[in-house]
Each structure stands twice: as C-alpha cells, then as structure tokens.
Amino acid sequence: MTDAFGILESLQKIGVKSENLGSSTGLNWLDSGESYLSSFSPVDGKLIAKVQLASSETYEAIISQAYVAFEKWRLVPAPQRGEIVREIGNALREVKADLGKLVSYEMGKSYQEGLGEVQEMIDICDFAVGLSRQLYGLTMHSERPGHRMYEQWHPLGIVGIISAFNFPVAVWSWNAALAWVCGDVCIWKPSEKAPLSAIACQQIVGKIFAKHGLPEGISNLIIGDYKIGELISHDSRVPLVSATGSTRMGKLVGKAVGERLGRSLLELGGNNAIIITENADLDMAIRGALFGAVGTAGQRCTTTRRLIIQDKVYEEVKSRLAAAYSKLVIGNPLDEKNHVGPLIDQDAVKNYLSAIERVKAEGGKPVVEGGVLSGQDFESGCYVKPAIYEAENHFEIVQHETFAPILYLIRYKTLAEAIALQNGVPQGLSSAIMTTNMREAEAFLSAAGSDCGIANVNIGTSGAEIGGAFGGEKETGGGRESGSDAWKAYMRRQTNTINYSTALPLAQGIKFDI
C-alpha cells in the first residue's frame, strides 16, 4: 500500500488496515480467494492497494447474513435506528479530513470537493435522524360505520446499492442512511475504480453497529465487477436495487430487476444545460458555468455540458468564458491552489479525445482547445485541458453525455427556442437559467419549461443540497434519492382497515346476506 500524500496515515486513522481490504458484513472481512483488484490513483498513477474481489460464494454468504440481520433490525424502533445513524454522522465528522483526502486521491476530485462529499454524508445522516420520527402514514375516513382506515409503512428488506466512481461515498450514504432508518439492511457494490473509499466507510459504520451489539449484516460491502451487479439485479431476495451510473448500465439493471417485478431506483446520465438570457447577470452566469463545467473535471452527472446563450450576449459570454478558462490551474487535486484534477483513468481520457474529434468532425469550432497534459506534474496521463466548442444541439456527440470537461456553446434567439434546445436531448437530470427577468424564470419553471428533475434559477446545474429529492427524467432513469419524500422508495405501503363495530357491512353497499 502506498503512502503517497499521507494516504496510508489517513487510512490508519479511519481504521482501515492492510488485511481488511475486501468484502465484509460489518467489521467481519470475508476471505474470497486469490482474485485481486488493483486500485491506482489518477493523481500520480501509483498503486494505492490491492483489494480482494468477491466470488459468487462470498455473495451468497453476504446475502444470507443480511437477511438474518434484517429480521432483527426491522424490529428496532425507527427513532432508535435514527440514533444509530446520528452516531454514524458524528463518526464521519471525526474523520472528515482523512476520508476527504482519501476520496480526493483515489478518485481525483479536488480536496475541497472531497471534503464536500464527506459533508454530504454527514448532512444526510442528520436528515435521516429527523426522518426516523417522521415516517408518516395517512388516516382516511371509511364509508362503513364503525370502521377506521389508515396506512403505514414497513421496511422492504435488503437494499442493493450500486454506486459510481465520481461520488464514491456520498451517493451510497444517500441510500444507506435513509434505508437504515426505514428498517432496511444494505448491500453495497461500489465502483471498482474507488474501492478503498468504500472500505473506509464500511469500517466507520461497522464500528457503530458493533458498539451497540447489533448483528453483522446491516451494512454489507461487496467488492467486485459487473458480475456482482448482475447477481444483485437478478436476485429476488433484493426487493430494491438503487443504481447510479451510465444510462447503458441502468437499462441493464432496470431490465433485470423489472423481469422479476422488483423495484429499481435509477440515477443515470445527464446532459445538462444552462440557458443564459440577455437579462442575465453575466458575472454570476460565468461563475456558475465555470464550476458547473470543470468541477470534478467534468465527471459529475450534473456537470454543465451545454450553454444555450441568447444572440445578444453570445459573443460577450464566449469571450469572458475563454478568459476565465485561461486562469484555471490544473494539477494535483490535493493541492488547494489547483482548480482541476485528473480524469479517473486512461479510458476516460480516450473518451474525452474521441468526443473532441467527433465534435470537430460534425462542424464544431474550438473556443478553448482541449488536449492531454504531459510532464512531471501530470505523469499519470489522466490530466486534460477543459475545453469549449461552439456546436449545434443536434450534433450526435452533443446529444450524448461525455464524462469529461467539454462544454458546448449553442446560440438561440427566443426563450421558447432555448427551452426546446434545453429539452432536446435524451437525458433529463439538471438544468438552469440565468436571468433577472421574473417572467423568463417562471416560464422556465412552468409545465412548459424544463423537463428535467432539477431546474434552477441563477445557480448552476451542479451542487444539489440533500434536502431536495435528487434525480431526473427520461434516460436519467426517473429515480429520486436523498431528501423530500424519497424515503418512500425504501419502504412498502400497507393499507389497514379496522372494524370496531358489531356489524360487518361491505364496501360499495354490497349485500351478501344468508
């Protein structure tokens, strides 16, 4: 295991030891055999550690333990489950700096973004604690005398969580914290591109569950490739599968879960746009577009990929953006003076270069040219230049999500045209409009406006807070995680009717007398 940038020290502070690198049902590490996954950092290309891959036998052992744990955990009162999650949030506070550093080094996002991701975990724990006392059902009036109707919510069982590399810990916590207070247990398959961050989280939460004498299997981690995801998706013992990733992956998960009539919660690709009107505060618009386009090196599902700009301000926006891009500092994300870190791996770099070739082939014009950086500071080969190209919305490459810092500029004349362009892609995750005109803002938020799950005014497309339900429409999958009433996805609804009379009337006035 490397000690680059003090990562070994950070792991030790969190409680991860070299012999605890693999799948587990809490603090209990499961020996899976001789198959290993090597985790390399995109920051410097160095090997961080080797992690043992799970076998199908490991999967069966975890599923069995999870079901046993569920039978006990579901009977713990929800406020007591919330107290456990509160302690998990406090434990995360204690290791925020070290876990944030690990996330940054393993994934490549800036240290500030790594800290922000851990803060999201803390925030969702706080949200879940309050939620544990608010799992409300409704009371309805019965049409039958002497009868009472109400509904209540019960835990589903085992929740399968398949997470992506770009948010290696936060999105898992959105699911897990809510699932736990709802009385579910979780099986987490993290991205094989960021396994150590997942192992660290498993150690943190496992200690809290063990401290309270709770059974192994409430929080489960299984390290593996797509085959483990297939096992989870096809397994009828897993009533809900929450999957974050590409649209292609989501279609496979949705099909597998749907064929067994299970539930899937899908958070898939985005192709997000900011509309900049002639009434925009351009200082705000440039700042919002800048972070939206280059934050996490363009590897967010909410990354701004298209700027739809009104003709009257198009040239000024283009010029100011180019000037802002010239000031970006690219380099080691653990150095806080740098704005942009690396892409996750060489495959991501190839996709970035391919997208640039394709947009040029379709007629796109460079505003800020892209390229791969080389030299001593970029020896991993994963550092690229954030790029801007003038394009048309109908270009095939513009219609696709490229997980890289490539921004397309698109002109428009009328607001109706701008909204049609914004909606004119297969994805429907996040969107924004920059305007000081109330009518433009309200039109964008209306039923005839943005068709995305997230629609913002005078802020960018990324940086969602945990209080709102997160998710999108169309090829983004339709799922909702995190805040609002997203908790209902992790529970089953039951309608109850109680007859406290001495008669037995039937509904709808049906007579059945003998």
CSV table of C-alpha atoms in Angstrom, one decimal, residues 49-230:
chain,number,residue,atom,x,y,z
A,49,ALA,CA,-3.6,-1.0,-2.7
A,50,LYS,CA,-4.8,-4.4,-3.9
A,51,VAL,CA,-8.3,-5.3,-2.9
A,52,GLN,CA,-9.7,-8.9,-2.8
A,53,LEU,CA,-12.6,-9.5,-5.3
A,54,ALA,CA,-15.7,-11.3,-4.1
A,55,SER,CA,-16.7,-14.6,-5.5
A,56,SER,CA,-20.3,-15.9,-6.0
A,57,GLU,CA,-19.8,-17.8,-2.8
A,58,THR,CA,-18.9,-14.6,-1.0
A,59,TYR,CA,-22.1,-13.0,-2.4
A,60,GLU,CA,-24.2,-15.8,-1.1
A,61,ALA,CA,-22.6,-15.6,2.4
A,62,ILE,CA,-23.4,-11.8,2.5
A,63,ILE,CA,-27.0,-12.2,1.3
A,64,SER,CA,-27.6,-14.8,3.9
A,65,GLN,CA,-26.1,-12.7,6.7
A,66,ALA,CA,-28.0,-9.6,5.5
A,67,TYR,CA,-31.4,-11.4,5.7
A,68,VAL,CA,-30.7,-12.7,9.2
A,69,ALA,CA,-29.8,-9.1,10.2
A,70,PHE,CA,-32.9,-7.7,8.6
A,71,GLU,CA,-35.2,-9.9,10.7
A,72,LYS,CA,-33.7,-8.2,13.8
A,73,TRP,CA,-33.1,-4.7,12.5
A,74,ARG,CA,-36.7,-4.2,11.3
A,75,LEU,CA,-38.0,-4.7,14.8
A,76,VAL,CA,-35.8,-1.9,16.3
A,77,PRO,CA,-38.0,1.2,16.7
A,78,ALA,CA,-37.3,3.8,14.0
A,79,PRO,CA,-36.2,6.5,16.4
A,80,GLN,CA,-33.6,4.1,17.9
A,81,ARG,CA,-32.4,3.3,14.3
A,82,GLY,CA,-32.1,7.1,13.9
A,83,GLU,CA,-29.9,7.3,17.0
A,84,ILE,CA,-27.5,4.8,15.4
A,85,VAL,CA,-27.4,6.9,12.2
A,86,ARG,CA,-26.8,10.0,14.3
A,87,GLU,CA,-23.7,8.3,15.8
A,88,ILE,CA,-22.5,7.4,12.3
A,89,GLY,CA,-22.8,11.1,11.3
A,90,ASN,CA,-20.7,12.0,14.3
A,91,ALA,CA,-18.1,9.4,13.4
A,92,LEU,CA,-17.9,10.9,9.9
A,93,ARG,CA,-17.3,14.3,11.4
A,94,GLU,CA,-14.3,13.0,13.3
A,95,VAL,CA,-12.6,11.6,10.1
A,96,LYS,CA,-13.8,14.2,7.6
A,97,ALA,CA,-10.3,15.5,6.8
A,98,ASP,CA,-8.8,12.0,6.3
A,99,LEU,CA,-11.8,10.5,4.4
A,100,GLY,CA,-11.9,13.6,2.2
A,101,LYS,CA,-8.2,13.2,1.4
A,102,LEU,CA,-8.7,9.5,0.5
A,103,VAL,CA,-11.7,10.3,-1.8
A,104,SER,CA,-9.6,13.1,-3.5
A,105,TYR,CA,-6.6,10.9,-4.0
A,106,GLU,CA,-8.5,7.7,-5.1
A,107,MET,CA,-11.0,9.5,-7.4
A,108,GLY,CA,-9.1,12.6,-8.5
A,109,LYS,CA,-11.5,15.3,-7.4
A,110,SER,CA,-10.2,18.4,-5.6
A,111,TYR,CA,-9.6,18.1,-1.8
A,112,GLN,CA,-12.3,20.7,-1.2
A,113,GLU,CA,-14.7,18.6,-3.2
A,114,GLY,CA,-13.6,15.5,-1.3
A,115,LEU,CA,-14.4,17.3,2.0
A,116,GLY,CA,-17.7,18.4,0.5
A,117,GLU,CA,-18.6,14.8,-0.4
A,118,VAL,CA,-18.0,13.7,3.2
A,119,GLN,CA,-20.1,16.7,4.4
A,120,GLU,CA,-22.9,15.4,2.2
A,121,MET,CA,-22.7,12.1,4.1
A,122,ILE,CA,-22.9,14.0,7.4
A,123,ASP,CA,-25.8,16.1,6.2
A,124,ILE,CA,-27.8,13.0,5.0
A,125,CYS,CA,-27.2,11.4,8.4
A,126,ASP,CA,-28.7,14.5,10.1
A,127,PHE,CA,-31.6,14.4,7.7
A,128,ALA,CA,-32.2,10.7,8.4
A,129,VAL,CA,-32.2,11.2,12.1
A,130,GLY,CA,-35.1,13.6,11.9
A,131,LEU,CA,-36.8,11.4,9.3
A,132,SER,CA,-36.7,8.5,11.8
A,133,ARG,CA,-39.5,10.2,13.7
A,134,GLN,CA,-41.5,11.2,10.6
A,135,LEU,CA,-42.2,8.0,8.7
A,136,TYR,CA,-45.8,9.1,8.4
A,137,GLY,CA,-48.8,7.3,7.1
A,138,LEU,CA,-52.3,8.8,6.4
A,139,THR,CA,-55.6,8.2,8.2
A,140,MET,CA,-58.7,8.0,5.9
A,141,HIS,CA,-62.4,8.1,6.6
A,142,SER,CA,-64.2,4.9,5.9
A,143,GLU,CA,-67.5,4.7,4.2
A,144,ARG,CA,-68.6,2.0,6.6
A,145,PRO,CA,-69.9,2.9,10.0
A,146,GLY,CA,-67.7,1.8,12.9
A,147,HIS,CA,-64.6,1.4,10.7
A,148,ARG,CA,-61.3,3.2,10.6
A,149,MET,CA,-58.8,3.2,7.8
A,150,TYR,CA,-55.1,4.2,7.8
A,151,GLU,CA,-51.9,3.4,6.1
A,152,GLN,CA,-48.5,2.5,7.5
A,153,TRP,CA,-45.0,1.9,6.0
A,154,HIS,CA,-42.9,-1.1,6.6
A,155,PRO,CA,-39.3,-1.9,5.7
A,156,LEU,CA,-38.6,-3.5,2.4
A,157,GLY,CA,-35.8,-5.8,3.3
A,158,ILE,CA,-32.4,-5.9,1.6
A,159,VAL,CA,-31.5,-2.8,-0.5
A,160,GLY,CA,-28.8,-3.3,-3.1
A,161,ILE,CA,-26.7,-0.2,-3.8
A,162,ILE,CA,-24.6,0.0,-6.9
A,163,SER,CA,-22.6,3.3,-6.9
A,164,ALA,CA,-20.3,5.1,-9.4
A,165,PHE,CA,-16.7,6.3,-9.1
A,166,ASN,CA,-17.4,10.0,-9.3
A,167,PHE,CA,-19.1,10.2,-6.0
A,168,PRO,CA,-17.5,7.1,-4.3
A,169,VAL,CA,-19.1,7.6,-0.9
A,170,ALA,CA,-21.8,10.3,-0.9
A,171,VAL,CA,-24.4,8.7,-3.1
A,172,TRP,CA,-24.1,5.4,-1.2
A,173,SER,CA,-24.8,7.4,2.0
A,174,TRP,CA,-27.9,9.0,0.5
A,175,ASN,CA,-29.3,5.5,0.1
A,176,ALA,CA,-27.9,3.8,3.1
A,177,ALA,CA,-28.8,6.4,5.7
A,178,LEU,CA,-32.4,6.5,4.6
A,179,ALA,CA,-32.6,2.7,4.2
A,180,TRP,CA,-31.3,2.2,7.7
A,181,VAL,CA,-33.8,4.4,9.4
A,182,CYS,CA,-36.5,2.8,7.3
A,183,GLY,CA,-35.5,-0.5,8.8
A,184,ASP,CA,-33.8,-2.0,5.8
A,185,VAL,CA,-30.3,-3.5,5.5
A,186,CYS,CA,-27.9,-2.7,2.7
A,187,ILE,CA,-25.6,-4.5,0.3
A,188,TRP,CA,-23.2,-2.0,-1.3
A,189,LYS,CA,-21.3,-2.7,-4.5
A,190,PRO,CA,-19.0,0.3,-5.0
A,191,SER,CA,-17.3,1.2,-8.2
A,192,GLU,CA,-14.2,-1.0,-8.8
A,193,LYS,CA,-12.4,2.3,-9.6
A,194,ALA,CA,-12.7,3.5,-6.0
A,195,PRO,CA,-12.9,0.5,-3.6
A,196,LEU,CA,-10.8,1.9,-0.8
A,197,SER,CA,-13.1,4.8,-0.1
A,198,ALA,CA,-15.9,2.2,0.3
A,199,ILE,CA,-13.8,0.0,2.6
A,200,ALA,CA,-13.1,3.0,4.8
A,201,CYS,CA,-16.8,3.8,5.1
A,202,GLN,CA,-17.6,0.2,5.9
A,203,GLN,CA,-15.1,0.3,8.7
A,204,ILE,CA,-16.6,3.5,10.1
A,205,VAL,CA,-20.2,2.4,10.2
A,206,GLY,CA,-19.4,-1.2,11.2
A,207,LYS,CA,-17.8,0.0,14.4
A,208,ILE,CA,-21.0,1.9,15.3
A,209,PHE,CA,-23.3,-1.1,14.7
A,210,ALA,CA,-20.9,-3.4,16.6
A,211,LYS,CA,-20.7,-0.9,19.5
A,212,HIS,CA,-24.5,-1.3,20.0
A,213,GLY,CA,-24.3,-5.1,19.9
A,214,LEU,CA,-26.2,-5.2,16.6
A,215,PRO,CA,-25.8,-8.2,14.3
A,216,GLU,CA,-23.3,-8.3,11.4
A,217,GLY,CA,-25.1,-7.8,8.1
A,218,ILE,CA,-26.9,-4.4,8.5
A,219,SER,CA,-24.2,-2.7,6.4
A,220,ASN,CA,-22.6,-5.0,3.9
A,221,LEU,CA,-19.8,-4.3,1.3
A,222,ILE,CA,-19.1,-6.5,-1.7
A,223,ILE,CA,-16.2,-5.6,-3.9
A,224,GLY,CA,-16.5,-6.9,-7.5
A,225,ASP,CA,-17.0,-6.1,-11.1
A,226,TYR,CA,-20.2,-6.1,-13.2
A,227,LYS,CA,-20.9,-9.7,-12.4
A,228,ILE,CA,-21.7,-8.8,-8.8
A,229,GLY,CA,-24.0,-6.1,-10.1
A,230,GLU,CA,-25.7,-8.7,-12.2
